[in-house]
mmCIF file of N, CA and C in Angstrom:
data_model
loop_
_atom_site.group_PDB
_atom_site.id
_atom_site.type_symbol
_atom_site.label_atom_id
_atom_site.label_comp_id
_atom_site.label_asym_id
_atom_site.label_seq_id
_atom_site.Cartn_x
_atom_site.Cartn_y
_atom_site.Cartn_z
ATOM 1 N N MET A 1 -7.899 1.713 -22.146
ATOM 2 C CA MET A 1 -6.824 1.370 -21.244
ATOM 3 C C MET A 1 -5.672 0.697 -21.977
ATOM 4 N N THR A 2 -5.951 0.026 -23.076
ATOM 5 C CA THR A 2 -4.893 -0.712 -23.744
ATOM 6 C C THR A 2 -3.889 0.202 -24.428
ATOM 7 N N ASP A 3 -4.290 1.433 -24.782
ATOM 8 C CA ASP A 3 -3.383 2.357 -25.452
ATOM 9 C C ASP A 3 -2.520 3.140 -24.475
ATOM 10 N N VAL A 4 -2.794 3.029 -23.206
ATOM 11 C CA VAL A 4 -2.056 3.763 -22.188
ATOM 12 C C VAL A 4 -0.784 2.986 -21.851
ATOM 13 N N PRO A 5 0.389 3.641 -21.908
ATOM 14 C CA PRO A 5 1.602 2.922 -21.505
ATOM 15 C C PRO A 5 1.541 2.599 -20.012
ATOM 16 N N LEU A 6 1.944 1.397 -19.683
ATOM 17 C CA LEU A 6 1.886 0.977 -18.283
ATOM 18 C C LEU A 6 3.012 1.641 -17.502
ATOM 19 N N PRO A 7 2.720 2.046 -16.269
ATOM 20 C CA PRO A 7 3.728 2.740 -15.477
ATOM 21 C C PRO A 7 4.839 1.797 -15.025
ATOM 22 N N THR A 8 6.016 2.357 -14.894
ATOM 23 C CA THR A 8 7.158 1.611 -14.370
ATOM 24 C C THR A 8 7.051 1.547 -12.850
ATOM 25 N N LEU A 9 7.924 0.765 -12.254
ATOM 26 C CA LEU A 9 7.997 0.710 -10.793
ATOM 27 C C LEU A 9 8.290 2.100 -10.235
ATOM 28 N N ASP A 10 9.205 2.814 -10.860
ATOM 29 C CA ASP A 10 9.558 4.166 -10.394
ATOM 30 C C ASP A 10 8.381 5.131 -10.500
ATOM 31 N N GLU A 11 7.592 5.002 -11.555
ATOM 32 C CA GLU A 11 6.425 5.888 -11.712
ATOM 33 C C GLU A 11 5.368 5.599 -10.651
ATOM 34 N N ILE A 12 5.167 4.345 -10.325
ATOM 35 C CA ILE A 12 4.218 4.010 -9.258
ATOM 36 C C ILE A 12 4.745 4.535 -7.930
ATOM 37 N N GLU A 13 6.047 4.397 -7.690
ATOM 38 C CA GLU A 13 6.622 4.929 -6.456
ATOM 39 C C GLU A 13 6.423 6.446 -6.379
ATOM 40 N N GLN A 14 6.567 7.138 -7.490
ATOM 41 C CA GLN A 14 6.387 8.592 -7.477
ATOM 42 C C GLN A 14 4.942 8.964 -7.158
ATOM 43 N N ILE A 15 3.985 8.215 -7.686
ATOM 44 C CA ILE A 15 2.579 8.459 -7.348
ATOM 45 C C ILE A 15 2.383 8.280 -5.845
ATOM 46 N N ALA A 16 2.978 7.224 -5.284
ATOM 47 C CA ALA A 16 2.862 6.976 -3.842
ATOM 48 C C ALA A 16 3.494 8.118 -3.048
ATOM 49 N N ARG A 17 4.668 8.556 -3.450
ATOM 50 C CA ARG A 17 5.347 9.659 -2.744
ATOM 51 C C ARG A 17 4.544 10.956 -2.844
ATOM 52 N N ASP A 18 3.958 11.218 -4.000
ATOM 53 C CA ASP A 18 3.114 12.402 -4.158
ATOM 54 C C ASP A 18 1.874 12.309 -3.269
ATOM 55 N N THR A 19 1.340 11.107 -3.137
ATOM 56 C CA THR A 19 0.182 10.891 -2.259
ATOM 57 C C THR A 19 0.544 11.211 -0.818
ATOM 58 N N VAL A 20 1.670 10.690 -0.361
ATOM 59 C CA VAL A 20 2.120 10.942 1.015
ATOM 60 C C VAL A 20 2.400 12.430 1.224
ATOM 61 N N ALA A 21 2.975 13.082 0.225
ATOM 62 C CA ALA A 21 3.257 14.524 0.332
ATOM 63 C C ALA A 21 1.968 15.328 0.494
ATOM 64 N N GLY A 22 0.851 14.771 0.045
ATOM 65 C CA GLY A 22 -0.435 15.437 0.169
ATOM 66 C C GLY A 22 -1.188 15.133 1.449
ATOM 67 N N PHE A 23 -0.636 14.285 2.317
ATOM 68 C CA PHE A 23 -1.284 13.995 3.600
ATOM 69 C C PHE A 23 -1.382 15.279 4.421
ATOM 70 N N PRO A 24 -2.380 15.385 5.292
ATOM 71 C CA PRO A 24 -2.401 16.495 6.248
ATOM 72 C C PRO A 24 -1.118 16.478 7.095
ATOM 73 N N ALA A 25 -0.686 17.649 7.524
ATOM 74 C CA ALA A 25 0.615 17.820 8.180
ATOM 75 C C ALA A 25 0.931 16.783 9.269
ATOM 76 N N PRO A 26 0.039 16.523 10.228
ATOM 77 C CA PRO A 26 0.419 15.556 11.277
ATOM 78 C C PRO A 26 0.662 14.150 10.719
ATOM 79 N N PHE A 27 -0.111 13.738 9.736
ATOM 80 C CA PHE A 27 0.073 12.415 9.136
ATOM 81 C C PHE A 27 1.323 12.400 8.259
ATOM 82 N N ARG A 28 1.546 13.481 7.530
ATOM 83 C CA ARG A 28 2.727 13.575 6.663
ATOM 84 C C ARG A 28 4.000 13.456 7.491
ATOM 85 N N ALA A 29 4.024 14.132 8.633
ATOM 86 C CA ALA A 29 5.199 14.065 9.504
ATOM 87 C C ALA A 29 5.420 12.642 10.007
ATOM 88 N N ALA A 30 4.361 11.961 10.398
ATOM 89 C CA ALA A 30 4.473 10.592 10.907
ATOM 90 C C ALA A 30 4.844 9.599 9.800
ATOM 91 N N ALA A 31 4.534 9.951 8.557
ATOM 92 C CA ALA A 31 4.806 9.054 7.434
ATOM 93 C C ALA A 31 6.255 9.139 6.960
ATOM 94 N N ARG A 32 6.962 10.164 7.351
ATOM 95 C CA ARG A 32 8.335 10.357 6.854
ATOM 96 C C ARG A 32 9.275 9.207 7.188
ATOM 97 N N ALA A 33 9.031 8.526 8.290
ATOM 98 C CA ALA A 33 9.929 7.450 8.723
ATOM 99 C C ALA A 33 9.639 6.120 8.027
ATOM 100 N N VAL A 34 8.633 6.092 7.157
ATOM 101 C CA VAL A 34 8.240 4.858 6.489
ATOM 102 C C VAL A 34 8.867 4.793 5.098
ATOM 103 N N ALA A 35 9.526 3.693 4.810
ATOM 104 C CA ALA A 35 10.106 3.485 3.488
ATOM 105 C C ALA A 35 9.027 2.972 2.543
ATOM 106 N N ILE A 36 9.045 3.464 1.327
ATOM 107 C CA ILE A 36 8.115 2.997 0.293
ATOM 108 C C ILE A 36 8.901 2.130 -0.681
ATOM 109 N N HIS A 37 8.391 0.915 -0.909
ATOM 110 C CA HIS A 37 9.007 -0.017 -1.860
ATOM 111 C C HIS A 37 7.947 -0.451 -2.859
ATOM 112 N N VAL A 38 8.338 -0.518 -4.107
ATOM 113 C CA VAL A 38 7.442 -1.000 -5.152
ATOM 114 C C VAL A 38 8.121 -2.185 -5.830
ATOM 115 N N ALA A 39 7.368 -3.264 -5.966
ATOM 116 C CA ALA A 39 7.864 -4.466 -6.637
ATOM 117 C C ALA A 39 6.780 -4.943 -7.596
ATOM 118 N N ASP A 40 7.172 -5.741 -8.563
ATOM 119 C CA ASP A 40 6.158 -6.274 -9.473
ATOM 120 C C ASP A 40 5.187 -7.203 -8.748
ATOM 121 N N TRP A 41 5.713 -8.038 -7.866
ATOM 122 C CA TRP A 41 4.902 -9.049 -7.172
ATOM 123 C C TRP A 41 5.324 -9.153 -5.710
ATOM 124 N N PRO A 42 4.402 -9.560 -4.834
ATOM 125 C CA PRO A 42 4.832 -9.905 -3.469
ATOM 126 C C PRO A 42 5.667 -11.177 -3.529
ATOM 127 N N ASP A 43 6.621 -11.287 -2.606
ATOM 128 C CA ASP A 43 7.443 -12.504 -2.626
ATOM 129 C C ASP A 43 6.719 -13.646 -1.921
ATOM 130 N N ALA A 44 7.229 -14.839 -2.132
ATOM 131 C CA ALA A 44 6.584 -16.056 -1.622
ATOM 132 C C ALA A 44 6.464 -16.045 -0.108
ATOM 133 N N GLN A 45 7.460 -15.519 0.595
ATOM 134 C CA GLN A 45 7.405 -15.479 2.052
ATOM 135 C C GLN A 45 6.269 -14.579 2.540
ATOM 136 N N MET A 46 6.095 -13.437 1.912
ATOM 137 C CA MET A 46 4.979 -12.550 2.286
ATOM 138 C C MET A 46 3.651 -13.267 2.120
ATOM 139 N N LEU A 47 3.491 -13.931 0.993
ATOM 140 C CA LEU A 47 2.237 -14.632 0.728
ATOM 141 C C LEU A 47 1.999 -15.741 1.745
ATOM 142 N N ARG A 48 3.051 -16.498 2.081
ATOM 143 C CA ARG A 48 2.921 -17.562 3.087
ATOM 144 C C ARG A 48 2.514 -16.985 4.437
ATOM 145 N N GLU A 49 3.209 -15.923 4.861
ATOM 146 C CA GLU A 49 2.920 -15.330 6.172
ATOM 147 C C GLU A 49 1.493 -14.794 6.257
ATOM 148 N N LEU A 50 0.953 -14.342 5.136
ATOM 149 C CA LEU A 50 -0.412 -13.815 5.111
ATOM 150 C C LEU A 50 -1.443 -14.872 4.734
ATOM 151 N N ASP A 51 -0.974 -16.090 4.480
ATOM 152 C CA ASP A 51 -1.839 -17.196 4.067
ATOM 153 C C ASP A 51 -2.649 -16.831 2.816
ATOM 154 N N ILE A 52 -1.943 -16.255 1.837
ATOM 155 C CA ILE A 52 -2.554 -15.870 0.570
ATOM 156 C C ILE A 52 -2.001 -16.789 -0.511
ATOM 157 N N ASP A 53 -2.900 -17.449 -1.226
ATOM 158 C CA ASP A 53 -2.486 -18.365 -2.292
ATOM 159 C C ASP A 53 -2.332 -17.658 -3.635
ATOM 160 N N GLU A 54 -3.105 -16.625 -3.857
ATOM 161 C CA GLU A 54 -3.125 -15.949 -5.143
ATOM 162 C C GLU A 54 -2.440 -14.594 -5.042
ATOM 163 N N PRO A 55 -1.267 -14.408 -5.662
ATOM 164 C CA PRO A 55 -0.531 -13.154 -5.534
ATOM 165 C C PRO A 55 -1.275 -11.939 -6.069
ATOM 166 N N HIS A 56 -2.241 -12.149 -6.956
ATOM 167 C CA HIS A 56 -3.024 -11.023 -7.480
ATOM 168 C C HIS A 56 -3.871 -10.367 -6.389
ATOM 169 N N GLU A 57 -4.094 -11.070 -5.292
ATOM 170 C CA GLU A 57 -4.934 -10.545 -4.214
ATOM 171 C C GLU A 57 -4.232 -9.506 -3.357
ATOM 172 N N LEU A 58 -2.924 -9.384 -3.461
ATOM 173 C CA LEU A 58 -2.175 -8.489 -2.579
ATOM 174 C C LEU A 58 -1.627 -7.304 -3.384
ATOM 175 N N THR A 59 -2.296 -6.159 -3.255
ATOM 176 C CA THR A 59 -1.856 -4.953 -3.969
ATOM 177 C C THR A 59 -0.878 -4.128 -3.148
ATOM 178 N N GLY A 60 -0.928 -4.285 -1.828
ATOM 179 C CA GLY A 60 -0.033 -3.532 -0.956
ATOM 180 C C GLY A 60 0.093 -4.210 0.385
ATOM 181 N N LEU A 61 1.122 -3.797 1.132
ATOM 182 C CA LEU A 61 1.380 -4.399 2.437
ATOM 183 C C LEU A 61 2.122 -3.399 3.315
ATOM 184 N N TYR A 62 1.706 -3.315 4.569
ATOM 185 C CA TYR A 62 2.448 -2.537 5.563
ATOM 186 C C TYR A 62 3.240 -3.511 6.411
ATOM 187 N N GLU A 63 4.538 -3.275 6.537
ATOM 188 C CA GLU A 63 5.405 -4.063 7.412
ATOM 189 C C GLU A 63 5.971 -3.130 8.468
ATOM 190 N N GLY A 64 5.651 -3.413 9.700
ATOM 191 C CA GLY A 64 6.173 -2.595 10.782
ATOM 192 C C GLY A 64 5.286 -2.683 12.012
ATOM 193 N N ILE A 65 5.554 -1.804 12.927
ATOM 194 C CA ILE A 65 4.760 -1.712 14.153
ATOM 195 C C ILE A 65 3.935 -0.440 14.057
ATOM 196 N N PRO A 66 2.604 -0.550 14.096
ATOM 197 C CA PRO A 66 1.769 0.650 14.005
ATOM 198 C C PRO A 66 2.129 1.658 15.102
ATOM 199 N N LEU A 67 1.958 2.924 14.785
ATOM 200 C CA LEU A 67 2.296 3.985 15.740
ATOM 201 C C LEU A 67 1.571 3.810 17.066
ATOM 202 N N THR A 68 0.356 3.272 17.022
ATOM 203 C CA THR A 68 -0.427 3.091 18.245
ATOM 204 C C THR A 68 0.112 1.976 19.127
ATOM 205 N N GLU A 69 1.047 1.178 18.609
ATOM 206 C CA GLU A 69 1.613 0.071 19.365
ATOM 207 C C GLU A 69 3.103 0.234 19.634
ATOM 208 N N LYS A 70 3.716 1.257 19.077
ATOM 209 C CA LYS A 70 5.168 1.446 19.242
ATOM 210 C C LYS A 70 5.495 1.841 20.678
ATOM 211 N N SER A 71 6.655 1.400 21.109
ATOM 212 C CA SER A 71 7.160 1.721 22.431
ATOM 213 C C SER A 71 8.637 2.063 22.293
ATOM 214 N N PHE A 72 9.137 2.867 23.208
ATOM 215 C CA PHE A 72 10.569 3.153 23.167
ATOM 216 C C PHE A 72 11.382 1.911 23.500
ATOM 217 N N PHE A 73 10.725 0.857 23.991
ATOM 218 C CA PHE A 73 11.409 -0.406 24.244
ATOM 219 C C PHE A 73 11.645 -1.203 22.956
ATOM 220 N N ASP A 74 10.874 -0.875 21.905
ATOM 221 C CA ASP A 74 11.041 -1.582 20.632
ATOM 222 C C ASP A 74 12.415 -1.294 20.049
ATOM 223 N N GLN A 75 13.068 -2.331 19.617
ATOM 224 C CA GLN A 75 14.361 -2.194 18.958
ATOM 225 C C GLN A 75 14.150 -2.428 17.462
ATOM 226 N N PRO A 76 14.074 -1.362 16.685
ATOM 227 C CA PRO A 76 13.785 -1.543 15.257
ATOM 228 C C PRO A 76 14.915 -2.264 14.541
ATOM 229 N N THR A 77 14.523 -3.119 13.620
ATOM 230 C CA THR A 77 15.504 -3.811 12.793
ATOM 231 C C THR A 77 15.649 -3.096 11.449
ATOM 232 N N GLY A 78 14.873 -2.084 11.242
ATOM 233 C CA GLY A 78 14.896 -1.299 10.020
ATOM 234 C C GLY A 78 13.664 -0.415 10.018
ATOM 235 N N PRO A 79 13.510 0.378 8.993
ATOM 236 C CA PRO A 79 12.331 1.249 8.956
ATOM 237 C C PRO A 79 11.061 0.447 8.696
ATOM 238 N N ASP A 80 9.935 0.993 9.149
ATOM 239 C CA ASP A 80 8.658 0.433 8.726
ATOM 240 C C ASP A 80 8.601 0.597 7.213
ATOM 241 N N ARG A 81 7.839 -0.288 6.555
ATOM 242 C CA ARG A 81 7.777 -0.265 5.097
ATOM 243 C C ARG A 81 6.339 -0.350 4.608
ATOM 244 N N VAL A 82 6.083 0.359 3.537
ATOM 245 C CA VAL A 82 4.865 0.172 2.760
ATOM 246 C C VAL A 82 5.300 -0.385 1.417
ATOM 247 N N TRP A 83 4.736 -1.539 1.092
ATOM 248 C CA TRP A 83 4.994 -2.193 -0.188
ATOM 249 C C TRP A 83 3.798 -1.961 -1.103
ATOM 250 N N LEU A 84 4.074 -1.653 -2.355
ATOM 251 C CA LEU A 84 3.058 -1.612 -3.395
ATOM 252 C C LEU A 84 3.471 -2.616 -4.463
ATOM 253 N N PHE A 85 2.501 -3.381 -4.942
ATOM 254 C CA PHE A 85 2.791 -4.432 -5.908
ATOM 255 C C PHE A 85 2.163 -4.093 -7.254
ATOM 256 N N ARG A 86 3.018 -3.783 -8.200
ATOM 257 C CA ARG A 86 2.623 -3.252 -9.500
ATOM 258 C C ARG A 86 1.665 -4.166 -10.257
ATOM 259 N N GLU A 87 2.012 -5.425 -10.440
ATOM 260 C CA GLU A 87 1.174 -6.308 -11.255
ATOM 261 C C GLU A 87 -0.219 -6.522 -10.650
ATOM 262 N N PRO A 88 -0.352 -6.780 -9.344
ATOM 263 C CA PRO A 88 -1.700 -6.877 -8.780
ATOM 264 C C PRO A 88 -2.489 -5.557 -8.885
ATOM 265 N N ILE A 89 -1.809 -4.419 -8.737
ATOM 266 C CA ILE A 89 -2.493 -3.127 -8.902
ATOM 267 C C ILE A 89 -2.977 -2.978 -10.338
ATOM 268 N N LEU A 90 -2.102 -3.296 -11.305
ATOM 269 C CA LEU A 90 -2.507 -3.202 -12.708
ATOM 270 C C LEU A 90 -3.657 -4.159 -13.014
ATOM 271 N N ASP A 91 -3.627 -5.351 -12.428
ATOM 272 C CA ASP A 91 -4.703 -6.315 -12.630
ATOM 273 C C ASP A 91 -6.024 -5.764 -12.088
ATOM 274 N N GLU A 92 -5.992 -5.188 -10.889
ATOM 275 C CA GLU A 92 -7.226 -4.614 -10.336
ATOM 276 C C GLU A 92 -7.714 -3.463 -11.209
ATOM 277 N N TRP A 93 -6.803 -2.629 -11.667
ATOM 278 C CA TRP A 93 -7.154 -1.492 -12.525
ATOM 279 C C TRP A 93 -7.836 -1.973 -13.810
ATOM 280 N N ARG A 94 -7.259 -2.994 -14.436
ATOM 281 C CA ARG A 94 -7.850 -3.535 -15.672
ATOM 282 C C ARG A 94 -9.219 -4.155 -15.404
ATOM 283 N N THR A 95 -9.326 -4.900 -14.305
ATOM 284 C CA THR A 95 -10.570 -5.585 -13.973
ATOM 285 C C THR A 95 -11.684 -4.588 -13.656
ATOM 286 N N ARG A 96 -11.356 -3.564 -12.869
ATOM 287 C CA ARG A 96 -12.361 -2.572 -12.486
ATOM 288 C C ARG A 96 -12.812 -1.757 -13.693
ATOM 289 N N GLY A 97 -11.868 -1.222 -14.422
ATOM 290 C CA GLY A 97 -12.202 -0.440 -15.597
ATOM 291 C C GLY A 97 -12.898 0.874 -15.326
ATOM 292 N N ASP A 98 -13.067 1.228 -14.051
ATOM 293 C CA ASP A 98 -13.824 2.446 -13.725
ATOM 294 C C ASP A 98 -13.044 3.414 -12.849
ATOM 295 N N VAL A 99 -11.725 3.239 -12.795
ATOM 296 C CA VAL A 99 -10.924 4.086 -11.915
ATOM 297 C C VAL A 99 -9.617 4.446 -12.623
ATOM 298 N N ASP A 100 -9.172 5.663 -12.381
ATOM 299 C CA ASP A 100 -7.892 6.118 -12.897
ATOM 300 C C ASP A 100 -6.775 5.372 -12.171
ATOM 301 N N LEU A 101 -5.744 4.984 -12.897
ATOM 302 C CA LEU A 101 -4.646 4.219 -12.294
ATOM 303 C C LEU A 101 -3.975 4.978 -11.158
ATOM 304 N N ALA A 102 -3.738 6.271 -11.331
ATOM 305 C CA ALA A 102 -3.110 7.064 -10.265
ATOM 306 C C ALA A 102 -3.998 7.088 -9.015
ATOM 307 N N GLU A 103 -5.315 7.140 -9.204
ATOM 308 C CA GLU A 103 -6.231 7.104 -8.055
ATOM 309 C C GLU A 103 -6.142 5.767 -7.334
ATOM 310 N N LEU A 104 -6.019 4.689 -8.089
ATOM 311 C CA LEU A 104 -5.911 3.365 -7.473
ATOM 312 C C LEU A 104 -4.610 3.244 -6.686
ATOM 313 N N VAL A 105 -3.501 3.694 -7.261
ATOM 314 C CA VAL A 105 -2.220 3.650 -6.558
ATOM 315 C C VAL A 105 -2.302 4.499 -5.291
ATOM 316 N N ALA A 106 -2.909 5.678 -5.389
ATOM 317 C CA ALA A 106 -3.072 6.545 -4.209
ATOM 318 C C ALA A 106 -3.927 5.848 -3.153
ATOM 319 N N HIS A 107 -4.986 5.194 -3.579
ATOM 320 C CA HIS A 107 -5.857 4.480 -2.634
ATOM 321 C C HIS A 107 -5.094 3.391 -1.890
ATOM 322 N N VAL A 108 -4.328 2.577 -2.621
ATOM 323 C CA VAL A 108 -3.558 1.509 -1.979
ATOM 324 C C VAL A 108 -2.528 2.117 -1.025
ATOM 325 N N THR A 109 -1.904 3.198 -1.433
ATOM 326 C CA THR A 109 -0.909 3.882 -0.586
ATOM 327 C C THR A 109 -1.553 4.362 0.708
ATOM 328 N N VAL A 110 -2.683 5.051 0.597
ATOM 329 C CA VAL A 110 -3.375 5.552 1.793
ATOM 330 C C VAL A 110 -3.774 4.393 2.694
ATOM 331 N N HIS A 111 -4.278 3.320 2.109
ATOM 332 C CA HIS A 111 -4.706 2.156 2.895
ATOM 333 C C HIS A 111 -3.535 1.587 3.699
ATOM 334 N N GLU A 112 -2.395 1.425 3.067
ATOM 335 C CA GLU A 112 -1.244 0.843 3.773
ATOM 336 C C GLU A 112 -0.695 1.795 4.832
ATOM 337 N N PHE A 113 -0.670 3.081 4.550
ATOM 338 C CA PHE A 113 -0.219 4.034 5.564
ATOM 339 C C PHE A 113 -1.221 4.113 6.717
ATOM 340 N N ALA A 114 -2.490 3.882 6.459
ATOM 341 C CA ALA A 114 -3.477 3.852 7.548
ATOM 342 C C ALA A 114 -3.113 2.765 8.554
ATOM 343 N N HIS A 115 -2.599 1.638 8.075
ATOM 344 C CA HIS A 115 -2.132 0.593 8.999
ATOM 345 C C HIS A 115 -0.958 1.106 9.844
ATOM 346 N N HIS A 116 -0.077 1.884 9.246
ATOM 347 C CA HIS A 116 1.035 2.482 9.996
ATOM 348 C C HIS A 116 0.505 3.376 11.115
ATOM 349 N N PHE A 117 -0.583 4.081 10.832
ATOM 350 C CA PHE A 117 -1.174 4.978 11.833
ATOM 351 C C PHE A 117 -2.002 4.233 12.871
ATOM 352 N N GLY A 118 -2.139 2.902 12.705
ATOM 353 C CA GLY A 118 -2.809 2.091 13.719
ATOM 354 C C GLY A 118 -4.239 1.710 13.394
ATOM 355 N N TRP A 119 -4.669 1.933 12.180
ATOM 356 C CA TRP A 119 -6.033 1.587 11.798
ATOM 357 C C TRP A 119 -6.100 0.144 11.313
ATOM 358 N N SER A 120 -7.148 -0.553 11.690
ATOM 359 C CA SER A 120 -7.370 -1.919 11.211
ATOM 360 C C SER A 120 -8.085 -1.859 9.854
ATOM 361 N N ASP A 121 -8.173 -2.997 9.187
ATOM 362 C CA ASP A 121 -8.931 -3.052 7.931
ATOM 363 C C ASP A 121 -10.383 -2.651 8.167
ATOM 364 N N ASP A 122 -10.962 -3.085 9.292
ATOM 365 C CA ASP A 122 -12.347 -2.709 9.602
ATOM 366 C C ASP A 122 -12.479 -1.207 9.811
ATOM 367 N N ASP A 123 -11.518 -0.589 10.512
ATOM 368 C CA ASP A 123 -11.535 0.869 10.695
ATOM 369 C C ASP A 123 -11.497 1.573 9.343
ATOM 370 N N ILE A 124 -10.602 1.122 8.479
ATOM 371 C CA ILE A 124 -10.448 1.743 7.166
ATOM 372 C C ILE A 124 -11.740 1.584 6.361
ATOM 373 N N ALA A 125 -12.347 0.408 6.423
ATOM 374 C CA ALA A 125 -13.560 0.139 5.648
ATOM 375 C C ALA A 125 -14.735 1.022 6.066
ATOM 376 N N THR A 126 -14.754 1.472 7.312
ATOM 377 C CA THR A 126 -15.875 2.320 7.742
ATOM 378 C C THR A 126 -15.843 3.695 7.087
ATOM 379 N N ILE A 127 -14.651 4.153 6.668
ATOM 380 C CA ILE A 127 -14.584 5.472 6.037
ATOM 381 C C ILE A 127 -14.217 5.400 4.561
ATOM 382 N N ASP A 128 -13.749 4.267 4.100
ATOM 383 C CA ASP A 128 -13.324 4.135 2.714
ATOM 384 C C ASP A 128 -14.046 2.959 2.082
ATOM 385 N N ARG A 129 -15.137 3.247 1.409
ATOM 386 C CA ARG A 129 -15.950 2.208 0.774
ATOM 387 C C ARG A 129 -15.518 2.040 -0.687
ATOM 388 N N TRP A 130 -14.218 1.857 -0.885
ATOM 389 C CA TRP A 130 -13.605 1.836 -2.222
ATOM 390 C C TRP A 130 -14.249 0.831 -3.159
ATOM 391 N N TRP A 131 -14.627 -0.318 -2.650
ATOM 392 C CA TRP A 131 -15.124 -1.400 -3.504
ATOM 393 C C TRP A 131 -16.541 -1.154 -4.016
ATOM 394 N N GLU A 132 -17.214 -0.135 -3.490
ATOM 395 C CA GLU A 132 -18.612 0.107 -3.917
ATOM 396 C C GLU A 132 -18.686 0.829 -5.233
#
């Protein structure tokens, strides 16, 4: 892993976009309205709102109203967003040592978009046993 050049923010974003492009048609269509942002780290406000002390713990975040809760009465202030955090993803990749980096980025992307589709962490965990 040490000889592999680390991906840029743009390269991680491209992996995420390629992942979304591979969604089944109904999910892909619903995902089009979601903005994808990649940053090195989550900002302090995100961590405070989630009550997370260690920024390495947050590899991704969905910001928005899940499709299962949206109403035409909602007045959007901007697009829903999926955030991917490069440094925490790289840290998990290094720590695990048993997964391809592109697979990890795709996994985090799918997990965050699942929240957009209205799935809870418990729902996701029943079909995605990633940590095993």
